[in-house]
Tab-separated table of C-alpha atoms and ligand atoms in Angstrom:
chain	number	residue	atom	x	y	z
A	747	MET	CA	72.399	124.014	44.606
A	748	THR	CA	69.193	123.839	43.040
A	749	ALA	CA	65.988	121.840	44.246
A	750	ARG	CA	64.378	121.531	41.134
A	751	PRO	CA	65.592	121.092	38.025
A	752	LEU	CA	66.607	124.173	35.699
A	753	LEU	CA	65.592	123.795	31.778
A	754	ILE	CA	67.291	126.691	30.328
A	755	ARG	CA	65.249	126.145	26.659
A	756	LYS	CA	65.915	127.690	22.862
A	757	ALA	CA	68.910	128.824	23.008
A	758	ASP	CA	69.675	130.731	19.619
A	759	ALA	CA	73.486	129.767	20.406
A	760	ILE	CA	75.057	127.644	22.863
A	761	LEU	CA	78.951	128.796	23.360
A	762	THR	CA	79.947	125.977	25.127
A	763	MET	CA	83.499	126.091	25.075
A	764	ASP	CA	83.954	122.375	26.406
A	765	ASP	CA	87.320	120.375	24.751
A	766	ALA	CA	85.777	120.526	21.177
A	767	ARG	CA	84.588	123.819	21.359
A	768	ARG	CA	80.986	123.148	20.695
A	769	GLU	CA	78.637	125.627	19.546
A	770	LEU	CA	75.101	123.942	19.508
A	771	ARG	CA	72.122	126.108	17.430
A	772	GLY	CA	67.823	126.575	19.086
A	773	ALA	CA	69.782	124.306	22.263
A	774	ASP	CA	68.861	123.288	25.660
A	775	ILE	CA	71.190	123.068	28.385
A	776	LEU	CA	69.522	120.957	31.909
A	777	ILE	CA	70.476	121.344	35.497
A	778	GLU	CA	70.167	119.607	38.213
A	779	ASP	CA	71.867	119.594	41.572
A	780	GLY	CA	73.861	122.483	40.601
A	781	LYS	CA	75.631	120.613	37.272
A	782	VAL	CA	75.219	120.593	34.298
A	783	GLN	CA	73.073	116.841	33.258
A	784	ALA	CA	72.345	117.375	29.056
A	785	LEU	CA	73.065	119.438	26.590
A	786	GLY	CA	71.067	120.033	23.149
A	787	GLN	CA	68.480	120.372	20.984
A	788	GLY	CA	64.491	119.608	22.384
A	789	LEU	CA	65.365	118.238	26.014
A	790	THR	CA	62.649	117.487	28.449
A	791	ALA	CA	61.812	117.221	32.160
A	792	PRO	CA	59.245	117.049	34.323
A	793	GLY	CA	58.664	119.509	36.560
A	794	ALA	CA	61.759	121.576	35.946
A	795	GLU	CA	61.798	125.192	36.138
A	796	VAL	CA	62.208	126.835	33.057
A	797	VAL	CA	64.156	129.763	31.438
A	798	LEU	CA	63.434	130.357	27.796
A	799	ALA	CA	66.402	131.529	26.285
A	800	GLU	CA	65.069	133.057	22.250
A	801	GLY	CA	67.004	135.824	21.354
A	802	CYS	CA	69.958	135.023	23.604
A	803	LEU	CA	73.608	133.508	23.617
A	804	VAL	CA	74.761	131.340	26.587
A	805	THR	CA	77.867	130.739	27.870
A	806	PRO	CA	80.126	129.379	30.473
A	807	GLY	CA	80.136	132.255	33.622
A	808	LEU	CA	82.996	134.371	32.959
A	809	VAL	CA	86.025	134.506	35.611
A	810	ASN	CA	87.828	136.658	36.721
A	811	THR	CA	91.552	135.951	38.039
A	812	HIS	CA	92.781	139.630	39.444
A	813	HIS	CA	90.599	142.134	41.290
A	814	HIS	CA	91.582	143.832	44.615
A	815	LEU	CA	87.541	144.579	45.178
A	816	TYR	CA	88.352	146.919	47.882
A	817	GLN	CA	89.048	149.643	45.610
A	818	SER	CA	85.877	150.598	44.660
A	819	LEU	CA	85.968	152.805	46.329
A	820	THR	CA	88.340	154.779	45.167
A	821	ARG	CA	87.376	155.134	41.381
A	822	ALA	CA	88.849	158.145	39.634
A	823	VAL	CA	90.824	159.966	42.958
A	824	PRO	CA	92.316	162.730	41.522
A	825	GLY	CA	95.730	162.899	41.710
A	826	ALA	CA	95.570	158.622	41.152
A	827	GLN	CA	94.119	159.607	37.344
A	828	ASP	CA	97.000	159.894	35.355
A	829	ALA	CA	99.871	158.407	36.511
A	830	LEU	CA	102.155	154.862	37.014
A	831	LEU	CA	102.297	152.083	38.785
A	832	PHE	CA	104.082	152.749	41.707
A	833	GLY	CA	103.306	157.088	41.669
A	834	TRP	CA	99.904	155.558	41.338
A	835	LEU	CA	99.867	154.202	44.136
A	836	GLN	CA	101.776	155.959	46.293
A	837	ARG	CA	98.834	158.770	46.058
A	838	LEU	CA	96.132	155.960	47.082
A	839	TYR	CA	97.664	153.656	50.206
A	840	PRO	CA	97.430	156.757	52.540
A	841	ILE	CA	92.897	156.710	51.593
A	842	TRP	CA	93.592	152.937	51.696
A	843	ALA	CA	95.255	153.246	55.237
A	844	ARG	CA	91.858	154.649	56.303
A	845	PHE	CA	89.553	151.841	55.359
A	846	GLY	CA	87.645	149.462	57.993
A	847	PRO	CA	85.803	145.946	58.130
A	848	GLU	CA	82.843	147.687	56.463
A	849	HIS	CA	84.852	149.410	53.912
A	850	MET	CA	85.378	146.037	52.609
A	851	HIS	CA	82.249	144.648	53.198
A	852	VAL	CA	80.752	147.329	50.924
A	853	SER	CA	83.537	147.858	48.414
A	854	THR	CA	83.217	144.387	47.693
A	855	LEU	CA	79.973	143.755	47.560
A	856	THR	CA	79.642	146.955	45.083
A	857	GLY	CA	82.442	145.226	43.574
A	858	LEU	CA	80.658	141.967	43.250
A	859	ALA	CA	77.618	143.098	41.884
A	860	GLU	CA	79.116	145.013	38.848
A	861	LEU	CA	80.885	141.681	37.990
A	862	ALA	CA	77.781	139.557	39.092
A	863	LEU	CA	75.885	142.103	36.746
A	864	SER	CA	78.586	141.545	33.590
A	865	GLY	CA	78.466	137.719	33.354
A	866	CYS	CA	81.087	136.961	35.919
A	867	THR	CA	80.110	134.179	37.861
A	868	LEU	CA	83.563	133.029	39.962
A	869	THR	CA	86.076	135.620	40.705
A	870	SER	CA	88.997	135.299	42.658
A	871	ASP	CA	90.025	138.361	45.036
A	872	HIS	CA	93.364	139.770	46.373
A	873	LEU	CA	93.029	141.851	49.434
A	874	TYR	CA	96.638	143.017	50.571
A	875	LEU	CA	96.043	145.369	53.142
A	876	TYR	CA	94.391	145.364	56.681
A	877	PRO	CA	93.801	148.484	58.647
A	878	ASN	CA	92.054	149.613	61.298
A	879	GLY	CA	90.780	145.784	62.237
A	880	ALA	CA	89.824	144.451	58.325
A	881	ARG	CA	90.011	141.106	57.832
A	882	LEU	CA	89.241	139.074	54.933
A	883	ASP	CA	86.282	137.428	56.394
A	884	ASP	CA	85.205	140.950	55.422
A	885	THR	CA	85.142	140.429	51.817
A	886	ILE	CA	83.727	136.184	52.480
A	887	ALA	CA	80.648	137.748	54.108
A	888	ALA	CA	80.523	140.011	50.934
A	889	ALA	CA	80.574	136.905	48.235
A	890	GLN	CA	78.122	134.652	50.164
A	891	ASP	CA	75.718	137.754	50.597
A	892	ILE	CA	75.463	137.687	46.719
A	893	GLY	CA	75.785	134.285	45.871
A	894	LEU	CA	79.016	133.678	43.922
A	895	ARG	CA	81.909	131.428	43.548
A	896	PHE	CA	84.572	133.133	45.557
A	897	HIS	CA	88.651	133.042	45.591
A	898	ALA	CA	90.085	135.120	48.405
A	899	THR	CA	93.167	135.440	48.793
A	900	ARG	CA	95.255	136.940	51.896
A	901	GLY	CA	97.751	139.611	50.167
A	902	ALA	CA	100.224	141.211	52.385
A	903	MET	CA	102.555	143.745	52.520
A	904	SER	CA	105.103	143.811	54.503
A	905	ILE	CA	107.989	145.675	53.472
A	906	GLY	CA	107.297	149.676	54.261
A	907	GLU	CA	109.212	153.036	52.558
A	908	SER	CA	111.871	152.541	55.587
A	909	ASP	CA	113.165	149.253	54.514
A	910	GLY	CA	113.014	150.092	50.646
A	911	GLY	CA	109.364	149.229	49.803
A	912	LEU	CA	107.253	151.343	48.524
A	913	PRO	CA	104.074	151.752	51.119
A	914	PRO	CA	104.362	153.420	54.263
A	915	ASP	CA	105.113	152.046	57.219
A	916	GLY	CA	102.342	151.919	58.693
A	917	LEU	CA	100.420	150.339	56.242
A	918	VAL	CA	102.851	147.192	56.185
A	919	GLU	CA	101.860	144.007	58.386
A	920	GLY	CA	105.143	141.929	60.918
A	921	GLU	CA	106.087	138.547	58.688
A	922	ALA	CA	104.884	135.929	61.372
A	923	ALA	CA	101.230	137.749	62.181
A	924	ILE	CA	100.262	137.951	58.103
A	925	LEU	CA	101.698	133.980	58.306
A	926	GLU	CA	99.334	133.514	61.551
A	927	ASP	CA	96.732	134.730	59.681
A	928	CYS	CA	97.189	133.193	56.242
A	929	ILE	CA	96.635	129.707	57.839
A	930	ARG	CA	93.524	131.168	60.304
A	931	VAL	CA	91.976	131.818	56.976
A	932	VAL	CA	92.815	128.393	54.687
A	933	ASP	CA	91.964	126.635	58.271
A	934	ALA	CA	88.673	128.275	58.543
A	935	PHE	CA	87.044	128.828	54.431
A	936	HIS	CA	89.376	126.834	52.283
A	937	ASP	CA	87.043	124.684	50.831
A	938	PRO	CA	89.405	122.164	48.296
A	939	ARG	CA	86.064	119.758	47.209
A	940	GLU	CA	85.121	119.917	43.254
A	941	GLY	CA	82.603	122.286	42.983
A	942	ALA	CA	83.130	124.561	46.167
A	943	MET	CA	82.672	127.759	46.255
A	944	LEU	CA	84.857	129.472	48.504
A	945	ARG	CA	88.274	129.157	48.193
A	946	VAL	CA	91.865	130.610	49.569
A	947	GLY	CA	94.995	131.379	48.983
A	948	LEU	CA	98.123	133.076	49.403
A	949	ALA	CA	99.321	136.588	48.494
A	950	PRO	CA	102.023	138.390	48.827
A	951	CYS	CA	101.762	141.631	47.531
A	952	SER	CA	104.345	142.161	45.003
A	953	PRO	CA	108.311	142.279	45.032
A	954	PHE	CA	108.608	145.887	45.780
A	955	SER	CA	106.463	145.670	48.902
A	956	VAL	CA	107.441	142.209	50.802
A	957	SER	CA	110.754	140.318	51.371
A	958	ARG	CA	112.389	137.844	50.127
A	959	ASP	CA	111.860	135.976	52.885
A	960	LEU	CA	108.149	136.460	53.251
A	961	MET	CA	108.210	135.426	49.760
A	962	ARG	CA	109.968	131.388	50.594
A	963	GLU	CA	107.457	131.017	53.818
A	964	ALA	CA	104.287	131.733	51.366
A	965	ALA	CA	105.075	129.065	48.738
A	966	LEU	CA	106.575	126.368	51.703
A	967	LEU	CA	103.301	127.596	53.452
A	968	ALA	CA	100.436	126.561	50.224
A	969	ARG	CA	102.230	123.939	49.548
A	970	ASP	CA	101.869	122.841	53.286
A	971	LYS	CA	98.397	123.579	52.654
A	972	GLY	CA	96.926	122.567	49.408
A	973	VAL	CA	96.235	126.379	48.809
A	974	MET	CA	97.176	128.473	45.280
A	975	LEU	CA	99.798	131.082	44.953
A	976	HIS	CA	99.787	134.653	43.750
A	977	THR	CA	101.289	137.846	43.454
A	978	HIS	CA	101.780	141.013	40.692
A	979	LEU	CA	105.006	140.169	38.151
A	980	ALA	CA	106.239	142.086	35.913
A	981	GLU	CA	104.103	144.931	35.699
A	982	ASN	CA	105.681	148.002	34.315
A	983	GLU	CA	109.431	148.339	33.275
A	984	GLU	CA	109.527	150.584	37.188
A	985	ASP	CA	108.859	146.503	38.609
A	986	ILE	CA	111.174	145.207	36.261
A	987	ALA	CA	113.856	148.005	37.343
A	988	TYR	CA	112.983	147.584	41.043
A	989	SER	CA	113.755	143.240	40.057
A	990	LEU	CA	117.106	144.654	38.889
A	991	GLU	CA	118.513	146.724	41.120
A	992	THR	CA	117.141	145.008	44.525
A	993	PHE	CA	117.444	141.566	43.549
A	994	GLY	CA	120.110	141.478	40.715
A	995	CYS	CA	117.774	139.575	38.506
A	996	ARG	CA	114.460	139.321	36.866
A	997	PRO	CA	111.106	138.747	37.752
A	998	GLY	CA	110.844	135.930	36.334
A	999	GLN	CA	114.163	134.436	38.100
A	1000	TYR	CA	112.912	136.432	41.330
A	1001	ALA	CA	109.584	134.078	41.287
A	1002	GLU	CA	111.365	130.833	40.577
A	1003	ASP	CA	114.000	131.086	43.495
A	1004	LEU	CA	111.353	131.740	45.617
A	1005	GLY	CA	109.456	128.267	44.872
A	1006	TRP	CA	106.696	130.588	42.534
A	1007	THR	CA	106.702	128.884	39.335
A	1008	GLY	CA	104.170	125.839	39.142
A	1009	ASP	CA	100.217	124.220	38.322
A	1010	ASP	CA	99.374	125.586	41.864
A	1011	VAL	CA	100.478	129.584	40.909
A	1012	TRP	CA	98.997	132.206	38.990
A	1013	HIS	CA	101.299	136.075	37.944
A	1014	ALA	CA	99.186	138.470	38.019
A	1015	HIS	CA	99.683	141.738	34.476
A	1016	CYS	CA	103.036	140.288	33.257
A	1017	VAL	CA	103.599	142.739	30.945
A	1018	LYS	CA	106.868	142.814	31.175
A	1019	LEU	CA	107.606	138.922	30.518
A	1020	ASP	CA	110.351	138.190	28.358
A	1021	ALA	CA	110.836	135.145	25.900
A	1022	ARG	CA	113.118	133.222	28.795
A	1023	GLU	CA	110.229	133.806	31.255
A	1024	ILE	CA	107.260	132.964	28.652
A	1025	ASP	CA	108.894	129.635	27.921
A	1026	LEU	CA	109.409	129.310	32.016
A	1027	PHE	CA	105.580	129.555	32.460
A	1028	ALA	CA	104.614	127.385	29.853
A	1029	ARG	CA	107.233	124.642	30.726
A	1030	SER	CA	106.112	124.935	34.623
A	1031	GLY	CA	102.368	125.521	33.892
A	1032	THR	CA	102.467	129.045	35.972
A	1033	GLY	CA	99.010	131.261	34.727
A	1034	VAL	CA	98.688	135.003	34.078
A	1035	ALA	CA	96.118	137.366	34.937
A	1036	HIS	CA	95.957	138.848	31.999
A	1037	CYS	CA	94.838	142.355	32.721
A	1038	PRO	CA	94.520	144.657	29.382
A	1039	CYS	CA	91.711	147.548	30.950
A	1040	SER	CA	94.360	148.307	33.850
A	1041	ASN	CA	98.108	147.767	31.917
A	1042	CYS	CA	96.331	150.358	29.740
A	1043	ARG	CA	94.355	152.455	32.210
A	1044	LEU	CA	98.014	152.529	34.243
A	1045	GLY	CA	100.608	153.227	30.741
A	1046	SER	CA	101.865	149.785	31.986
A	1047	GLY	CA	102.129	148.051	27.992
A	1048	ILE	CA	100.512	145.567	25.978
A	1049	ALA	CA	101.085	141.995	27.452
A	1050	PRO	CA	102.456	139.058	25.421
A	1051	VAL	CA	99.243	137.656	25.000
A	1052	ARG	CA	99.577	135.530	21.666
A	1053	VAL	CA	103.047	135.140	22.249
A	1054	MET	CA	102.390	133.369	25.480
A	1055	ARG	CA	99.223	131.707	24.468
A	1056	ASP	CA	101.075	130.191	21.161
A	1057	ALA	CA	103.572	128.994	23.963
A	1058	GLY	CA	101.835	127.243	25.619
A	1059	VAL	CA	101.572	129.661	28.849
A	1060	LYS	CA	97.692	129.242	31.303
A	1061	VAL	CA	96.497	132.428	30.606
A	1062	GLY	CA	93.250	134.205	32.012
A	1063	LEU	CA	91.562	137.400	32.455
A	1064	GLY	CA	91.022	140.399	35.212
A	1065	VAL	CA	89.346	143.502	36.005
A	1066	ASP	CA	92.617	144.798	38.246
A	1067	GLY	CA	91.084	146.859	41.019
A	1068	SER	CA	88.650	149.636	40.198
A	1069	ALA	CA	91.289	152.084	41.475
A	1070	SER	CA	93.091	151.444	38.188
A	1071	ASN	CA	90.269	150.064	35.431
A	1072	ASP	CA	88.548	151.429	36.559
A	1073	THR	CA	85.503	149.264	35.493
A	1074	ALA	CA	84.929	145.944	36.547
A	1075	ASN	CA	83.387	144.628	33.121
A	1076	MET	CA	84.014	141.193	32.156
A	1077	ALA	CA	82.175	141.679	28.756
A	1078	LEU	CA	84.482	144.929	28.500
A	1079	GLU	CA	87.634	143.070	29.007
A	1080	ALA	CA	87.242	140.117	26.844
A	1081	ARG	CA	86.869	142.663	24.648
A	1082	GLN	CA	89.944	144.972	25.526
A	1083	ALA	CA	91.663	141.567	25.552
A	1084	MET	CA	91.186	141.304	21.488
A	1085	LEU	CA	91.697	144.919	21.005
A	1086	LEU	CA	94.807	145.143	22.132
A	1087	GLN	CA	96.556	141.913	20.484
A	1088	ARG	CA	95.218	143.330	17.040
A	1089	VAL	CA	96.955	146.728	18.259
A	1090	ALA	CA	100.267	144.515	18.619
A	1091	LYS	CA	99.919	141.900	16.235
A	1092	GLY	CA	97.488	142.792	13.990
A	1093	ALA	CA	94.107	141.986	12.883
A	1094	ASP	CA	93.890	138.555	12.347
A	1095	ALA	CA	95.885	138.109	16.236
A	1096	MET	CA	92.932	137.794	18.720
A	1097	GLY	CA	89.226	136.228	17.454
A	1098	ALA	CA	86.159	136.853	19.198
A	1099	ARG	CA	85.848	133.712	20.360
A	1100	GLU	CA	89.848	132.958	21.770
A	1101	ALA	CA	89.257	136.252	23.254
A	1102	LEU	CA	85.759	134.896	25.099
A	1103	GLU	CA	88.154	130.954	26.071
A	1104	ILE	CA	90.461	133.245	27.798
A	1105	ALA	CA	87.570	135.014	29.985
A	1106	THR	CA	85.549	131.875	30.414
A	1107	ARG	CA	87.682	128.236	30.500
A	1108	GLY	CA	91.582	130.180	30.204
A	1109	GLY	CA	90.115	132.028	34.008
A	1110	ALA	CA	89.535	128.702	35.441
A	1111	ASP	CA	92.250	126.900	34.109
A	1112	VAL	CA	94.600	128.919	35.908
A	1113	LEU	CA	92.375	129.641	39.428
A	1114	GLY	CA	92.309	125.124	38.818
A	1115	ARG	CA	89.116	124.963	38.489
A	1116	PRO	CA	88.335	122.397	35.213
A	1117	GLU	CA	85.328	121.874	36.454
A	1118	CYS	CA	83.714	125.889	36.011
A	1119	GLY	CA	83.697	127.825	32.630
A	1120	ARG	CA	83.323	125.743	30.317
A	1121	LEU	CA	79.878	123.953	29.718
A	1122	ALA	CA	79.932	120.156	29.224
A	1123	PRO	CA	77.552	117.188	31.496
A	1124	GLY	CA	79.048	117.594	34.747
A	1125	THR	CA	80.592	120.981	34.946
A	1126	GLN	CA	79.153	122.781	37.957
A	1127	ALA	CA	76.393	125.279	36.695
A	1128	ASP	CA	77.783	128.148	36.157
A	1129	ILE	CA	75.517	130.123	33.061
A	1130	ALA	CA	75.321	133.223	31.466
A	1131	ILE	CA	72.353	134.083	29.760
A	1132	TRP	CA	72.808	137.613	26.915
A	1133	ASP	CA	69.777	138.526	25.063
A	1134	MET	CA	70.882	139.695	22.099
A	1135	ARG	CA	67.334	141.207	20.575
A	1136	GLY	CA	68.613	144.628	22.063
A	1137	VAL	CA	70.360	147.442	20.312
A	1138	GLU	CA	73.735	146.864	20.888
A	1139	ALA	CA	73.642	143.349	18.752
A	1140	ALA	CA	70.795	144.353	16.536
A	1141	GLY	CA	71.895	143.152	12.706
A	1142	SER	CA	74.667	140.970	14.141
A	1143	TRP	CA	75.042	137.245	12.280
A	1144	ASP	CA	77.570	135.390	14.686
A	1145	PRO	CA	77.619	134.786	18.434
A	1146	ALA	CA	81.058	136.354	17.896
A	1147	ALA	CA	79.308	139.991	17.978
A	1148	LEU	CA	78.694	139.572	21.676
A	1149	LEU	CA	82.941	140.890	22.009
A	1150	LEU	CA	82.852	142.952	18.388
A	1151	ALA	CA	78.930	144.133	19.110
A	1152	GLY	CA	77.351	143.811	22.650
A	1153	PRO	CA	75.861	143.433	24.819
A	1154	SER	CA	77.933	144.330	28.373
A	1155	LYS	CA	75.779	143.309	30.487
A	1156	VAL	CA	73.661	139.309	31.534
A	1157	ARG	CA	69.691	138.910	31.415
A	1158	ASP	CA	70.148	135.418	33.751
A	1159	LEU	CA	73.007	134.510	35.822
A	1160	PHE	CA	73.541	131.301	37.443
A	1161	VAL	CA	75.735	129.828	39.624
A	1162	GLN	CA	75.833	126.900	40.832
A	1163	GLY	CA	72.014	126.739	38.853
A	1164	ARG	CA	70.984	129.107	41.103
A	1165	ARG	CA	70.327	132.559	39.493
A	1166	ILE	CA	72.154	134.969	41.065
A	1167	VAL	CA	70.755	137.935	37.827
A	1168	ALA	CA	67.000	138.216	36.730
A	1169	ASP	CA	66.034	139.801	33.503
A	1170	GLY	CA	68.617	142.782	34.572
A	1171	ARG	CA	69.079	142.904	38.144
A	1172	LEU	CA	70.636	141.514	41.657
A	1173	VAL	CA	68.590	139.105	43.154
A	1174	THR	CA	70.739	138.085	45.839
A	1175	ILE	CA	71.504	141.605	47.067
A	1176	ASP	CA	69.345	145.278	47.743
A	1177	LEU	CA	71.550	147.109	45.099
A	1178	PRO	CA	70.517	150.311	45.748
A	1179	ARG	CA	70.985	149.729	49.516
A	1180	VAL	CA	74.611	148.979	48.796
A	1181	LEU	CA	75.031	151.336	46.690
A	1182	GLU	CA	73.722	154.273	49.085
A	1183	ARG	CA	75.862	152.878	51.456
A	1184	GLN	CA	78.832	152.885	49.086
A	1185	ARG	CA	78.496	156.287	48.131
A	1186	VAL	CA	78.467	157.584	52.274
A	1187	LEU	CA	81.512	155.665	52.767
A	1188	ALA	CA	83.594	157.104	49.305
A	1189	GLU	CA	82.319	160.723	50.501
A	1190	GLY	CA	84.058	159.727	54.051
A	1191	LEU	CA	87.227	159.076	52.371
A	1192	ALA	CA	87.574	162.008	49.738
A	1193	ASN	CA	86.605	164.617	52.775
B	1762	LIG	N1	97.924	146.995	39.162
B	1762	LIG	C1	97.924	147.175	40.460
B	1762	LIG	N2	99.784	146.557	40.769
B	1762	LIG	C2	99.416	146.550	41.896
B	1762	LIG	N3	101.043	146.271	42.250
B	1762	LIG	C3	100.851	146.388	43.538
B	1762	LIG	O1	101.212	146.018	44.063
B	1762	LIG	N4	99.606	146.808	44.234
B	1762	LIG	C4	98.423	146.399	42.995
B	1762	LIG	C5	97.620	147.327	42.755
B	1762	LIG	O2	96.788	147.810	43.609
B	1762	LIG	N5	97.217	146.883	41.598
């Protein structure tokens, strides 16, 4: 929380993403106690810290609804560069099986740093493997170090190869132990209060790596504890084929039968949802984490985001893990979301403002955080300041330039009114030291 009030002054433009989608010119934002107090021209606040935003565009901090932060240690792995989802996973599982607590902590710090520099203030993470004593706690500590708002999800895999699943047997956990650890991390870390910096969700990994029983039990536990549910769904054709062959139904039916629809549930990818499944998601308030770069990289396809949005499905944006993106830049991800819908449906299928809306309030709504992802009196002061005077945006006429042109990195970033990035540099951690450790750990995995 900010001790002193903070006044962001004279922004060229503020895209508030409030309920009226107001856009303010030459305007200020006053922040007190971690929340937006006022927006408008000529605000004053005696004793406030002043941040000048002339030449800048100000937006709500971007919200990332799907990531596997640990994967930042396995970018561009040979043999996994040109594969479809299942082959890609089979190449990487044995490498991930060698991770331990430090790998989780350092890779998460690295991934969060990358997100912060690209304007992200709130991210979820899906950690679904726990080799060699690794724990969800390792990633939570990293988020607390860096100061980003964090939704950690306790993922899991329980069906190994010998039981018809995709992962190697050595990488799966027993279901009783999974549920026990879910209870532990929710009780230890989940903060249900408005404005929380840390929440926990439950996230069995995917239909081809967990049992139906675990999905059902996780849903019951999540509702008992009042936390959200997250998994991968309908990611590509292999995923659909597995569902039809193994469960005798499409992914939407599978999710509905197991209690995995509702406004406390969000599914990653959903590239292959059909019209009935989209209607189910809209009626039930089920959210979607759209991951356009990863879907391109793995050749999964183009998610029907235009159709989903028109049907009323809640859609947020996700960079996905850095083994399948392999960058984790939220601004570029929003640009990719916009461009892909145009490839699918034509040049007017999605504008820059709509893509930015998905990347801000869209994601916040998917994560059940209506106090984030928009700037209005009373919302959380999660704010990105983009310098539009650099070469990327030079000559641009409109704030839409942020996604049509650039920049893709922030000048300043505030989370709950606390500055995380100043003049393009992270101020909460020693990034060069983290990157050096990341390099050593990656080398150790590669050799
Ligand atoms: N894009 C991804 N899809 C997945 N499915 C699954 O089971 N794991 C993953 C993953 O890490 N990335």
